[in-house]
Short mmCIF file of C-alpha atoms and ligand atoms in Angstrom, two decimals:
data_model
loop_
_atom_site.label_atom_id
_atom_site.label_comp_id
_atom_site.label_asym_id
_atom_site.label_seq_id
_atom_site.Cartn_x
_atom_site.Cartn_y
_atom_site.Cartn_z
CA MET A 1 -98.96 5.16 18.49
CA ALA A 2 -98.13 6.39 14.98
CA ASP A 3 -94.47 6.85 14.08
CA ARG A 4 -93.35 10.44 13.78
CA VAL A 5 -91.77 11.65 10.53
CA LEU A 6 -90.25 15.11 10.03
CA ILE A 7 -90.11 16.74 6.60
CA THR A 8 -87.80 19.68 5.92
CA THR A 9 -89.32 22.49 3.87
CA ASP A 10 -86.30 23.45 1.74
CA ASP A 11 -88.28 22.31 -1.31
CA LEU A 12 -91.70 23.45 -0.15
CA GLU A 13 -93.70 22.05 -3.05
CA ASN A 14 -92.40 18.53 -2.58
CA ALA A 15 -92.56 18.83 1.21
CA VAL A 16 -96.29 19.62 1.08
CA ARG A 17 -97.08 16.73 -1.28
CA ILE A 18 -95.06 14.27 0.78
CA ASN A 19 -96.53 15.51 4.05
CA ALA A 20 -100.05 14.84 2.73
CA ALA A 21 -99.14 11.35 1.47
CA LEU A 22 -97.43 10.33 4.72
CA GLU A 23 -100.31 11.66 6.78
CA GLN A 24 -102.72 9.69 4.70
CA ALA A 25 -100.62 6.58 5.30
CA GLY A 26 -101.29 7.01 9.02
CA LEU A 27 -97.95 8.53 10.04
CA ASP A 28 -97.61 11.39 12.49
CA THR A 29 -95.93 14.10 10.39
CA ALA A 30 -94.48 17.55 11.01
CA MET A 31 -92.96 20.02 8.58
CA VAL A 32 -89.82 21.69 9.90
CA SER A 33 -88.10 24.71 8.40
CA SER A 34 -84.95 25.12 10.46
CA LEU A 35 -82.46 23.23 12.53
CA ASP A 36 -84.00 24.67 15.68
CA ASP A 37 -87.38 23.31 14.64
CA VAL A 38 -85.82 19.89 14.25
CA ARG A 39 -84.06 20.11 17.60
CA GLN A 40 -87.34 20.93 19.29
CA ALA A 41 -89.18 18.20 17.48
CA VAL A 42 -86.44 15.66 18.35
CA SER A 43 -86.44 16.58 22.02
CA GLY A 44 -90.25 16.28 22.21
CA LYS A 45 -90.88 12.95 20.56
CA GLU A 46 -87.97 11.38 18.76
CA PRO A 47 -88.83 10.97 15.07
CA ALA A 48 -88.52 7.57 13.45
CA ALA A 49 -87.39 9.19 10.19
CA ILE A 50 -86.58 12.56 8.63
CA VAL A 51 -87.24 13.39 4.97
CA LEU A 52 -84.91 16.07 3.60
CA SER A 53 -86.83 17.61 0.72
CA GLY A 54 -83.90 19.65 -0.63
CA GLY A 55 -80.87 21.82 0.15
CA LEU A 56 -78.77 18.75 0.80
CA HIS A 57 -75.50 20.64 0.43
CA GLU A 58 -76.45 23.36 2.93
CA THR A 59 -74.69 23.43 6.29
CA THR A 60 -78.00 23.07 8.12
CA ALA A 61 -78.71 19.82 6.24
CA LYS A 62 -75.28 18.49 7.16
CA ARG A 63 -75.76 19.36 10.83
CA LEU A 64 -79.21 17.84 10.78
CA LEU A 65 -77.80 14.64 9.25
CA ALA A 66 -75.09 14.43 11.92
CA ALA A 67 -77.69 14.85 14.70
CA ALA A 68 -79.95 12.24 13.09
CA ARG A 69 -77.07 9.75 12.87
CA ASP A 70 -76.17 10.23 16.51
CA HIS A 71 -79.77 9.56 17.56
CA ALA A 72 -80.12 6.58 15.20
CA VAL A 73 -82.85 8.40 13.26
CA SER A 74 -83.11 7.28 9.63
CA THR A 75 -82.89 9.89 6.89
CA LEU A 76 -84.29 9.96 3.37
CA GLY A 77 -82.86 12.60 1.03
CA LEU A 78 -84.47 13.85 -2.17
CA VAL A 79 -81.61 14.38 -4.60
CA GLU A 80 -81.70 16.89 -7.49
CA PRO A 81 -81.60 15.23 -10.92
CA THR A 82 -78.77 17.61 -11.87
CA GLU A 83 -76.36 15.83 -9.50
CA ASP A 84 -73.71 13.86 -11.41
CA ASP A 85 -73.94 10.75 -9.29
CA PRO A 86 -76.88 10.63 -6.82
CA ASN A 87 -75.54 7.46 -5.20
CA GLU A 88 -72.20 9.09 -4.54
CA ILE A 89 -73.95 12.11 -2.97
CA GLY A 90 -76.19 9.90 -0.83
CA ARG A 91 -73.21 7.98 0.50
CA GLU A 92 -71.06 11.06 0.95
CA LEU A 93 -73.72 12.87 2.97
CA GLY A 94 -74.43 9.78 5.03
CA LEU A 95 -78.12 9.55 4.12
CA THR A 96 -79.78 6.28 5.09
CA ASP A 97 -81.56 6.25 1.71
CA TRP A 98 -82.22 8.62 -1.17
CA LEU A 99 -84.53 9.12 -4.16
CA VAL A 100 -83.90 11.23 -7.24
CA LYS A 101 -86.44 13.96 -8.11
CA PRO A 102 -89.07 14.08 -9.48
CA VAL A 103 -90.43 11.83 -6.76
CA ASP A 104 -93.72 10.02 -6.51
CA PRO A 105 -95.20 10.59 -3.01
CA ALA A 106 -96.30 6.93 -2.97
CA GLU A 107 -92.70 5.83 -3.49
CA VAL A 108 -91.53 8.19 -0.73
CA THR A 109 -94.16 6.69 1.60
CA ALA A 110 -93.06 3.14 0.79
CA THR A 111 -89.39 4.06 1.39
CA VAL A 112 -90.18 5.81 4.67
CA ARG A 113 -92.12 2.76 5.83
CA ARG A 114 -89.17 0.53 4.97
CA LEU A 115 -86.78 2.78 6.89
CA ILE A 116 -89.05 2.72 9.94
CA GLU A 117 -89.21 -1.09 9.77
CA ARG A 118 -85.41 -1.24 9.55
CA ARG A 119 -85.07 1.00 12.59
CA ARG A 120 -87.41 -1.27 14.52
CA LEU A 121 -85.27 -4.18 13.45
CA GLN A 122 -82.18 -2.45 14.83
CA GLN A 123 -83.94 -1.85 18.12
CA ARG A 124 -84.94 -5.52 18.29
CA THR A 125 -81.55 -6.95 17.34
CA GLY A 126 -79.27 -4.42 19.02
CA ILE A 127 -77.31 -4.01 15.79
CA LEU A 128 -76.40 -0.34 15.74
CA GLY A 129 -75.15 1.66 12.79
CA GLU A 130 -76.42 4.02 10.13
CA SER A 131 -73.56 3.33 7.71
CA SER A 132 -74.54 1.81 4.38
CA ALA A 133 -72.53 -1.30 5.33
CA ILE A 134 -74.70 -1.95 8.40
CA GLN A 135 -77.88 -1.07 6.50
CA GLU A 136 -76.95 -3.69 3.89
CA VAL A 137 -76.32 -6.24 6.64
CA LEU A 138 -79.78 -5.52 8.09
CA VAL A 139 -81.42 -6.00 4.70
CA LYS A 140 -79.63 -9.35 4.36
CA ILE A 141 -80.69 -10.43 7.84
CA GLU A 142 -84.31 -9.69 6.95
CA GLN A 143 -84.02 -11.67 3.73
CA MET A 144 -82.18 -14.61 5.26
CA ALA A 145 -84.19 -15.03 8.46
CA PRO A 146 -87.29 -16.76 7.04
CA VAL A 147 -85.43 -19.50 5.10
CA THR A 148 -83.41 -22.46 6.39
CA SER A 149 -80.35 -22.16 4.14
CA THR A 150 -76.92 -22.22 5.71
CA VAL A 151 -75.29 -18.83 6.31
CA LEU A 152 -71.58 -18.00 6.45
CA ILE A 153 -70.68 -14.83 8.36
CA GLU A 154 -67.20 -13.42 7.80
CA GLY A 155 -65.57 -10.50 9.58
CA GLU A 156 -62.68 -9.58 11.85
CA SER A 157 -62.86 -10.32 15.54
CA GLY A 158 -65.41 -8.19 17.41
CA THR A 159 -67.34 -7.00 14.33
CA GLY A 160 -70.62 -8.51 15.54
CA LYS A 161 -70.76 -11.96 13.91
CA GLU A 162 -72.47 -13.61 16.86
CA LEU A 163 -74.85 -10.67 17.22
CA VAL A 164 -75.87 -11.10 13.56
CA ALA A 165 -76.24 -14.88 13.93
CA ARG A 166 -78.55 -14.40 16.91
CA ALA A 167 -80.54 -11.77 15.01
CA ILE A 168 -81.12 -14.20 12.12
CA HIS A 169 -82.33 -16.83 14.58
CA ASP A 170 -84.50 -14.38 16.54
CA LEU A 171 -86.23 -13.18 13.39
CA SER A 172 -86.69 -16.68 11.97
CA PRO A 173 -89.63 -19.05 12.49
CA ARG A 174 -87.18 -21.02 14.70
CA ARG A 175 -87.04 -18.27 17.31
CA GLY A 176 -88.97 -20.36 19.85
CA LYS A 177 -86.36 -23.14 19.69
CA ALA A 178 -82.74 -23.30 20.81
CA PHE A 179 -79.85 -21.20 19.51
CA ILE A 180 -76.73 -23.19 20.33
CA ALA A 181 -73.26 -21.70 19.86
CA VAL A 182 -70.16 -23.86 19.56
CA ASN A 183 -66.69 -22.37 19.38
CA CYS A 184 -64.76 -24.77 17.18
CA ALA A 185 -61.39 -23.25 18.16
CA ALA A 186 -61.88 -23.54 21.90
CA ILE A 187 -62.51 -27.30 22.03
CA THR A 188 -59.87 -29.97 21.40
CA GLU A 189 -60.27 -32.20 18.35
CA THR A 190 -61.34 -35.29 20.30
CA LEU A 191 -63.86 -33.42 22.40
CA LEU A 192 -65.29 -31.41 19.50
CA GLU A 193 -66.72 -34.45 17.80
CA SER A 194 -68.54 -35.69 20.87
CA GLU A 195 -69.56 -32.11 21.68
CA LEU A 196 -71.20 -31.69 18.28
CA PHE A 197 -72.61 -35.16 17.71
CA GLY A 198 -72.81 -36.63 21.21
CA HIS A 199 -71.59 -40.05 22.30
CA GLU A 200 -72.93 -43.40 23.38
CA LYS A 201 -72.24 -44.89 26.79
CA GLY A 202 -68.81 -46.54 26.74
CA ALA A 203 -67.80 -44.96 23.42
CA PHE A 204 -64.45 -44.02 24.97
CA THR A 205 -62.81 -44.01 28.37
CA GLY A 206 -64.78 -41.68 30.58
CA ALA A 207 -68.00 -41.90 28.52
CA ALA A 208 -70.00 -43.22 31.47
CA GLU A 209 -73.35 -42.09 30.09
CA ARG A 210 -74.92 -41.41 26.74
CA ARG A 211 -74.60 -37.71 25.99
CA LEU A 212 -76.52 -35.69 23.42
CA GLY A 213 -74.48 -33.50 21.13
CA ARG A 214 -75.13 -29.88 20.25
CA PHE A 215 -76.77 -30.82 16.94
CA GLU A 216 -79.39 -32.86 18.77
CA LEU A 217 -79.87 -30.14 21.39
CA ALA A 218 -80.39 -27.59 18.62
CA ASN A 219 -83.08 -29.69 16.92
CA GLY A 220 -85.76 -27.39 15.51
CA GLY A 221 -83.50 -24.40 16.14
CA THR A 222 -80.16 -23.02 15.01
CA ILE A 223 -76.57 -24.10 15.60
CA PHE A 224 -73.89 -21.41 15.43
CA LEU A 225 -70.49 -22.81 14.50
CA ASP A 226 -68.06 -20.09 15.52
CA GLU A 227 -64.43 -20.03 14.28
CA VAL A 228 -65.33 -22.70 11.77
CA ALA A 229 -61.98 -22.31 9.95
CA GLU A 230 -60.35 -24.00 12.95
CA MET A 231 -62.40 -27.17 12.60
CA PRO A 232 -60.15 -30.25 12.32
CA PRO A 233 -60.31 -32.21 9.00
CA ALA A 234 -62.03 -35.29 10.48
CA THR A 235 -64.84 -33.16 11.94
CA GLN A 236 -65.13 -31.29 8.64
CA VAL A 237 -66.02 -34.59 6.93
CA LYS A 238 -68.76 -35.27 9.48
CA LEU A 239 -70.13 -31.76 9.20
CA LEU A 240 -70.29 -32.11 5.43
CA ARG A 241 -72.44 -35.20 5.87
CA VAL A 242 -74.80 -33.38 8.24
CA LEU A 243 -75.16 -30.52 5.78
CA GLU A 244 -75.87 -32.96 2.96
CA ASP A 245 -78.57 -35.08 4.56
CA ARG A 246 -79.01 -33.78 8.12
CA THR A 247 -77.96 -37.13 9.57
CA PHE A 248 -75.02 -38.18 11.72
CA PHE A 249 -73.92 -40.82 14.21
CA ARG A 250 -73.15 -40.22 17.86
CA VAL A 251 -69.53 -41.14 18.68
CA GLY A 252 -69.62 -44.92 19.19
CA GLY A 253 -73.19 -45.05 17.83
CA THR A 254 -74.58 -47.23 15.05
CA GLN A 255 -77.98 -45.59 14.55
CA PRO A 256 -78.11 -42.60 12.21
CA ILE A 257 -79.72 -39.58 13.88
CA GLN A 258 -81.83 -37.17 11.86
CA VAL A 259 -82.13 -33.53 12.89
CA ASP A 260 -83.75 -30.35 11.64
CA VAL A 261 -81.15 -27.72 12.40
CA ARG A 262 -80.25 -24.50 10.66
CA VAL A 263 -76.50 -23.98 10.47
CA ILE A 264 -74.90 -20.55 10.74
CA ALA A 265 -71.10 -20.55 10.60
CA ALA A 266 -68.70 -17.71 11.35
CA THR A 267 -65.04 -17.08 10.80
CA ASN A 268 -62.62 -14.21 11.34
CA LYS A 269 -60.27 -15.58 8.71
CA SER A 270 -61.05 -15.82 5.05
CA LEU A 271 -62.45 -19.31 4.57
CA LYS A 272 -61.54 -19.14 0.91
CA ASP A 273 -57.89 -18.60 1.87
CA ALA A 274 -58.12 -21.59 4.21
CA VAL A 275 -59.34 -23.63 1.23
CA GLY A 276 -56.39 -22.34 -0.80
CA LEU A 277 -54.01 -23.34 2.00
CA GLY A 278 -55.55 -26.80 2.09
CA THR A 279 -56.68 -26.54 5.72
CA PHE A 280 -60.39 -26.34 4.85
CA ARG A 281 -62.30 -28.65 2.50
CA ASP A 282 -63.58 -26.87 -0.58
CA ASP A 283 -66.76 -29.00 -0.74
CA LEU A 284 -67.57 -27.97 2.83
CA PHE A 285 -66.81 -24.34 2.00
CA TYR A 286 -69.43 -24.37 -0.78
CA ARG A 287 -71.96 -26.08 1.50
CA LEU A 288 -71.50 -23.42 4.17
CA ASN A 289 -71.31 -20.47 1.82
CA VAL A 290 -74.88 -20.73 0.48
CA LEU A 291 -75.78 -17.31 1.88
CA SER A 292 -73.08 -15.00 3.09
CA ILE A 293 -72.70 -11.86 5.16
CA TYR A 294 -69.50 -9.84 5.45
CA LEU A 295 -69.09 -7.52 8.41
CA PRO A 296 -66.59 -4.76 7.60
CA PRO A 297 -64.16 -3.66 10.32
CA LEU A 298 -65.09 -0.60 12.37
CA ARG A 299 -62.28 1.50 10.82
CA GLU A 300 -64.08 1.15 7.47
CA ARG A 301 -67.37 2.54 8.87
CA ARG A 302 -66.17 5.28 11.18
CA SER A 303 -69.46 7.19 10.77
CA ASP A 304 -71.06 4.60 13.10
CA ILE A 305 -68.61 5.30 15.94
CA PRO A 306 -70.40 8.33 17.55
CA LEU A 307 -73.68 6.41 17.76
CA LEU A 308 -71.95 3.37 19.26
CA VAL A 309 -70.05 5.53 21.76
CA ARG A 310 -73.20 7.38 22.87
CA THR A 311 -75.24 4.21 23.20
CA PHE A 312 -72.56 2.31 25.15
CA THR A 313 -71.86 5.31 27.42
CA ALA A 314 -75.56 5.59 28.32
CA GLU A 315 -75.84 1.82 28.79
CA PHE A 316 -72.81 1.50 31.11
CA GLY A 317 -73.73 4.67 32.96
CA LYS A 318 -76.98 2.91 33.88
CA THR A 319 -75.34 -0.46 34.64
CA HIS A 320 -72.76 1.06 36.96
CA ASP A 321 -75.26 3.50 38.39
CA LYS A 322 -73.15 6.51 37.50
CA GLN A 323 -74.34 10.03 36.84
CA PHE A 324 -72.63 10.25 33.49
CA LYS A 325 -72.52 13.41 31.41
CA GLY A 326 -71.12 11.82 28.27
CA ILE A 327 -68.06 12.56 26.21
CA THR A 328 -66.32 15.77 25.10
CA PRO A 329 -66.17 16.49 21.33
CA GLU A 330 -62.34 16.22 21.40
CA ALA A 331 -62.48 12.80 23.04
CA MET A 332 -65.12 11.68 20.53
CA GLN A 333 -62.88 12.75 17.64
CA ILE A 334 -60.03 10.63 19.01
CA LEU A 335 -62.33 7.62 19.20
CA VAL A 336 -63.60 8.25 15.65
CA ASP A 337 -60.01 8.37 14.33
CA ALA A 338 -58.68 5.33 16.23
CA ASP A 339 -57.85 2.07 14.44
CA TRP A 340 -59.90 -0.38 16.54
CA PRO A 341 -58.16 -3.66 15.73
CA GLY A 342 -60.62 -5.33 18.14
CA ASN A 343 -63.58 -3.56 16.46
CA VAL A 344 -66.90 -3.01 18.29
CA ARG A 345 -65.96 -5.36 21.15
CA GLN A 346 -62.82 -3.31 21.86
CA LEU A 347 -64.76 -0.04 21.65
CA ARG A 348 -67.49 -1.38 23.95
CA ASN A 349 -64.99 -2.66 26.53
CA LEU A 350 -63.05 0.58 26.46
CA ILE A 351 -66.22 2.64 26.99
CA GLU A 352 -67.14 0.46 29.96
CA SER A 353 -63.74 0.97 31.58
CA MET A 354 -63.84 4.71 30.90
CA VAL A 355 -67.36 5.06 32.31
CA VAL A 356 -66.17 3.30 35.47
CA LEU A 357 -62.90 5.20 35.77
CA ALA A 358 -63.44 8.70 34.29
CA PRO A 359 -63.02 10.90 37.35
CA GLN A 360 -65.47 13.68 36.47
CA GLY A 361 -68.34 11.67 35.03
CA GLU A 362 -67.33 12.70 31.52
CA ILE A 363 -64.94 11.10 29.05
CA LYS A 364 -62.12 13.50 28.20
CA PRO A 365 -59.11 12.96 25.92
CA SER A 366 -56.91 12.32 28.99
CA ASP A 367 -59.17 9.38 29.96
CA ILE A 368 -58.42 7.61 26.69
CA PRO A 369 -55.48 5.16 26.97
CA PRO A 370 -52.39 6.30 25.05
CA GLU A 371 -52.40 3.32 22.70
CA ILE A 372 -55.79 4.46 21.38
CA ARG A 373 -54.98 8.17 21.58
CA ASP A 374 -51.75 7.82 19.64
CA ARG A 375 -53.34 5.49 17.12
CA VAL A 376 -50.72 2.85 17.88
CA ARG A 377 -51.69 -0.27 16.07
CA THR A 378 -52.02 -2.97 18.66
CA MET A 379 -50.93 -6.39 17.59
CA PRO A 380 -53.36 -9.29 17.78
CA VAL A 381 -53.02 -11.04 21.11
CA ARG A 382 -51.12 -14.29 20.67
CA ILE A 383 -51.76 -17.19 22.93
CA THR A 384 -49.08 -19.84 23.10
CA ALA A 385 -50.64 -23.22 23.12
CA PRO A 386 -49.10 -26.65 22.65
CA GLY A 387 -48.51 -27.00 18.96
CA GLY A 388 -47.50 -23.39 18.40
CA GLY A 389 -48.91 -19.90 18.75
CA ARG A 390 -52.38 -18.96 17.55
CA GLU A 391 -54.49 -15.87 17.69
CA ALA A 392 -56.72 -15.45 20.71
CA THR A 393 -60.38 -16.27 20.15
CA GLY A 394 -63.03 -13.63 20.73
CA GLN A 395 -64.02 -15.21 24.02
CA GLU A 396 -60.43 -15.25 25.22
CA LEU A 397 -60.05 -11.61 24.22
CA GLU A 398 -63.27 -10.81 26.07
CA PHE A 399 -61.84 -12.51 29.16
CA ILE A 400 -58.57 -10.62 28.86
CA PHE A 401 -60.41 -7.31 28.44
CA ARG A 402 -62.64 -8.04 31.46
CA THR A 403 -59.64 -8.93 33.60
CA LEU A 404 -57.86 -5.80 32.45
CA ILE A 405 -60.86 -3.66 33.39
CA GLU A 406 -60.91 -5.25 36.84
CA LEU A 407 -57.18 -4.71 37.21
CA LYS A 408 -57.53 -1.14 36.01
CA MET A 409 -60.24 -0.50 38.61
CA GLN A 410 -58.04 -1.97 41.34
CA LEU A 411 -55.06 0.05 40.17
CA GLU A 412 -57.09 3.24 40.08
CA ASP A 413 -58.15 2.55 43.64
CA LEU A 414 -54.52 1.90 44.53
CA ARG A 415 -53.42 5.15 42.90
CA ARG A 416 -56.08 7.07 44.82
CA ARG A 417 -54.94 5.58 48.10
CA ILE A 418 -51.31 6.42 47.33
CA ASN A 419 -52.21 10.00 46.46
CA ASP A 420 -54.25 10.34 49.65
CA ARG A 421 -51.37 9.09 51.80
CA PRO A 422 -50.10 11.49 54.51
CA GLU A 423 -46.60 12.92 54.14
CA ARG A 424 -45.40 11.45 57.44
CA VAL A 425 -45.71 7.78 58.04
CA GLU A 426 -45.58 5.75 61.20
CA VAL A 427 -44.03 2.32 61.07
CA ILE A 428 -43.46 -0.29 63.67
CA GLU A 429 -40.27 -2.25 63.17
CA VAL A 430 -40.37 -5.87 64.04
CA GLY A 431 -37.54 -8.34 64.50
CA GLY A 432 -34.24 -6.80 63.48
CA GLY A 433 -31.92 -7.98 66.25
CA SER A 434 -32.36 -8.81 69.92
CA GLU A 435 -35.08 -11.39 70.29
CA GLY A 436 -38.20 -10.32 72.12
CA ARG A 437 -37.11 -6.70 72.35
CA GLN A 438 -39.99 -4.31 72.62
CA ILE A 439 -39.69 -1.88 69.78
CA GLU A 440 -40.98 1.62 70.05
CA PRO A 441 -42.99 2.97 67.21
CA ARG A 442 -40.68 5.20 65.19
CA SER A 443 -41.88 8.03 63.14
CA PHE A 444 -39.74 9.18 60.29
CA ASP A 445 -39.66 11.90 57.78
CA ALA A 446 -40.66 11.39 54.21
CA GLN A 447 -37.37 13.00 53.14
CA ASP A 448 -35.36 10.35 55.01
CA PRO A 449 -33.64 8.35 52.27
CA LEU A 450 -34.05 5.21 54.32
CA ALA A 451 -37.75 5.75 54.78
CA PRO A 452 -40.14 3.94 52.47
CA SER A 453 -40.92 6.21 49.54
CA THR A 454 -44.01 8.34 49.91
CA GLN A 455 -43.82 9.46 46.31
CA PRO A 456 -46.85 8.30 44.32
CA LEU A 457 -45.82 5.08 42.67
CA PRO A 458 -45.75 5.06 38.89
CA PRO A 459 -48.98 3.57 37.57
CA VAL A 460 -48.81 0.05 36.24
CA ILE A 461 -49.05 0.59 32.51
CA TYR A 462 -50.23 -1.99 30.06
CA LYS A 463 -48.10 -2.06 26.93
CA PRO A 464 -48.81 -4.08 23.79
CA GLY A 465 -46.99 -7.38 24.08
CA MET A 466 -47.48 -7.69 27.85
CA THR A 467 -49.21 -10.86 28.93
CA MET A 468 -51.83 -11.03 31.67
CA SER A 469 -49.13 -12.53 33.92
CA ASP A 470 -46.89 -9.48 33.29
CA VAL A 471 -49.73 -7.14 34.20
CA GLU A 472 -50.62 -9.13 37.32
CA LYS A 473 -47.00 -9.31 38.37
CA ALA A 474 -46.58 -5.55 37.98
CA ALA A 475 -49.77 -4.96 40.01
CA ILE A 476 -48.59 -7.28 42.78
CA ASP A 477 -45.17 -5.60 42.83
CA ALA A 478 -46.81 -2.19 43.12
CA ALA A 479 -49.12 -3.36 45.91
CA LEU A 480 -46.23 -4.87 47.87
CA ARG A 481 -44.21 -1.68 47.52
CA GLU A 482 -47.19 0.34 48.66
CA THR A 483 -47.70 -1.83 51.73
CA HIS A 484 -43.96 -2.16 52.42
CA GLY A 485 -44.11 -5.86 51.86
CA ASN A 486 -47.11 -6.50 54.12
CA ARG A 487 -48.75 -9.38 52.28
CA ARG A 488 -52.03 -9.26 54.10
CA LYS A 489 -52.47 -5.57 53.28
CA ALA A 490 -51.23 -6.09 49.73
CA ALA A 491 -53.85 -8.81 49.20
CA GLU A 492 -56.50 -6.50 50.61
CA THR A 493 -55.38 -3.66 48.33
CA LEU A 494 -55.53 -5.93 45.31
CA GLY A 495 -58.94 -7.19 46.31
CA ILE A 496 -57.84 -10.83 46.40
CA GLY A 497 -57.50 -13.37 49.19
CA GLU A 498 -54.21 -13.72 51.05
CA ARG A 499 -53.92 -17.32 49.92
CA THR A 500 -54.38 -16.31 46.30
CA LEU A 501 -51.62 -13.74 46.74
CA TYR A 502 -49.28 -16.38 48.23
CA ARG A 503 -50.04 -18.68 45.33
CA LYS A 504 -49.32 -15.92 42.83
CA LEU A 505 -46.10 -14.91 44.62
CA LYS A 506 -44.94 -18.47 44.30
CA GLU A 507 -46.11 -18.71 40.70
CA TYR A 508 -44.26 -15.53 39.70
CA ALA A 509 -41.31 -16.27 42.00
CA ILE A 510 -41.66 -12.95 43.80
CA ASP A 511 -40.10 -12.91 47.25
N1 ATP B 601 -73.24 -3.20 15.15
C1 ATP B 601 -73.19 -3.39 16.48
N2 ATP B 601 -74.01 -2.70 17.28
C2 ATP B 601 -73.98 -2.86 18.62
N3 ATP B 601 -73.15 -3.70 19.25
C3 ATP B 601 -72.32 -4.43 18.51
C4 ATP B 601 -72.29 -4.32 17.08
N4 ATP B 601 -71.37 -5.17 16.61
C5 ATP B 601 -70.83 -5.80 17.67
N5 ATP B 601 -71.39 -5.36 18.82
C6 ATP B 601 -71.05 -5.77 20.19
O1 ATP B 601 -69.64 -6.04 20.20
C7 ATP B 601 -69.35 -7.20 20.96
C8 ATP B 601 -68.70 -8.24 20.06
O2 ATP B 601 -69.65 -8.73 19.12
P1 ATP B 601 -69.67 -10.27 18.68
O3 ATP B 601 -69.36 -11.16 19.83
O4 ATP B 601 -70.92 -10.52 17.94
O5 ATP B 601 -68.42 -10.22 17.69
P2 ATP B 601 -67.75 -11.41 16.86
O6 ATP B 601 -67.60 -10.93 15.47
O7 ATP B 601 -68.51 -12.67 17.09
O8 ATP B 601 -66.31 -11.48 17.51
P3 ATP B 601 -65.26 -12.73 17.56
O9 ATP B 601 -64.82 -13.02 16.17
O10 ATP B 601 -64.15 -12.14 18.34
O11 ATP B 601 -65.97 -13.84 18.22
C9 ATP B 601 -70.66 -7.67 21.55
O12 ATP B 601 -70.80 -7.11 22.82
C10 ATP B 601 -71.71 -7.08 20.61
O13 ATP B 601 -72.92 -6.88 21.25
MG1 MG B 602 -67.86 -14.41 18.11
#
């Protein structure tokens, strides 16, 4: 089926010429004269691209551009030659691409084709974003995929480094072979070497069998070295050797092993700074940095946020089987203005938790956690490990986010139960004096100061700086208060086993 392209008629002469050229190129075209026309055309069969023939500063053009961005439809603007700086205008209006008039219909056709290809690429790779930064990244991915040169991907945590690495592999001739990811920060120095290069039987205590390393497993494919800045110096030397002649020795081995592996490395710290600090070899830096991609943080490409929010909301609505209406404009504005220290990962996780928890099937400002709403900068999560504190890796952050979502779901459930609780409560006292005495059930008034509180308990709030243990402890405390110390019920409320609760009580010294 031919791709659909809409052409606005603000500059009728150009619109007609372009329409004819695109039609001749086999595209399914339609000329549209108003925003309503576009809306109708979009709702019928979503266009792959829209050509704005003129009137770029009109309000209708701006609204059309906003709608196109939200639906991930590419836009090509024809800019008047009288504009001072066409590039500035193109960027300011958020056009995907632009050409300065007078335009050659053949050039417009070629550009439209390229935009359609790019859109297809986004659908294939899952890399969303109409900002020029993301468009540049996509162009680089296309250029880098067919070759075997090493790629270095830099960007803050959660900006999509692994997504980009996978896209390069998936578009490369190696796509049929393995893509193997190794997180250099998550494995101890001694294990990392055998993990990467394998070991021979008896190479060290516990090496009962020969084991192939990740480089051998990735033969013919791609190895993704994540958090490469954390690689210990001894392993850096070995990696340098592999990059130089694609050979290495298994730990305890004497035979050189030759592999055909493409290396993609990623880091959320500046590798150049690490070289300056003397923690990363400069020769290795140059070997890795043959081709490079920088992923800017989300706060520097805020125009991509609405598209990401809409896509994630629809995706999680489906996953959690929820009839989800979407998000109110006020809530969207808050998300667009937020700082997002955890970038797309943080946004994605937050949307999932809001889709699960938003009471009316729609995200409203009150559903957004205060730390996002108030634009409080959250500090990077610090994990204390032997040898001093370090920043949490992406995977650890992912785990913390997941656990927080689960806890939030449990707490929400808890809050609902507390709110649904009747005003009068019946309790049966046990023990408390004469052994074996039969105790009558006693009913007592909620106003009785000695009675357990029937007031809704304050929600357990996560504050920056709290550890997972703090959050868990607060949740357990709340559950025990709610069940008046009944551990079986508390465990049930928390959705964990009684034994797990006992273990945690001991661990946190709660009695
Ligand atoms: N442009 C994007 N479009 C859609 N999803 C994205 C985009 N960028 C990142 N994501 C999603 O955000 C999450 C984090 O991405 P990814 O794991 O690639 O980040 P990262 O840079 O490797 O993070 P870290 O440094 O913490 O390991 C993933 O779920 C990924 O699919
Ligand atoms: Mg990663």
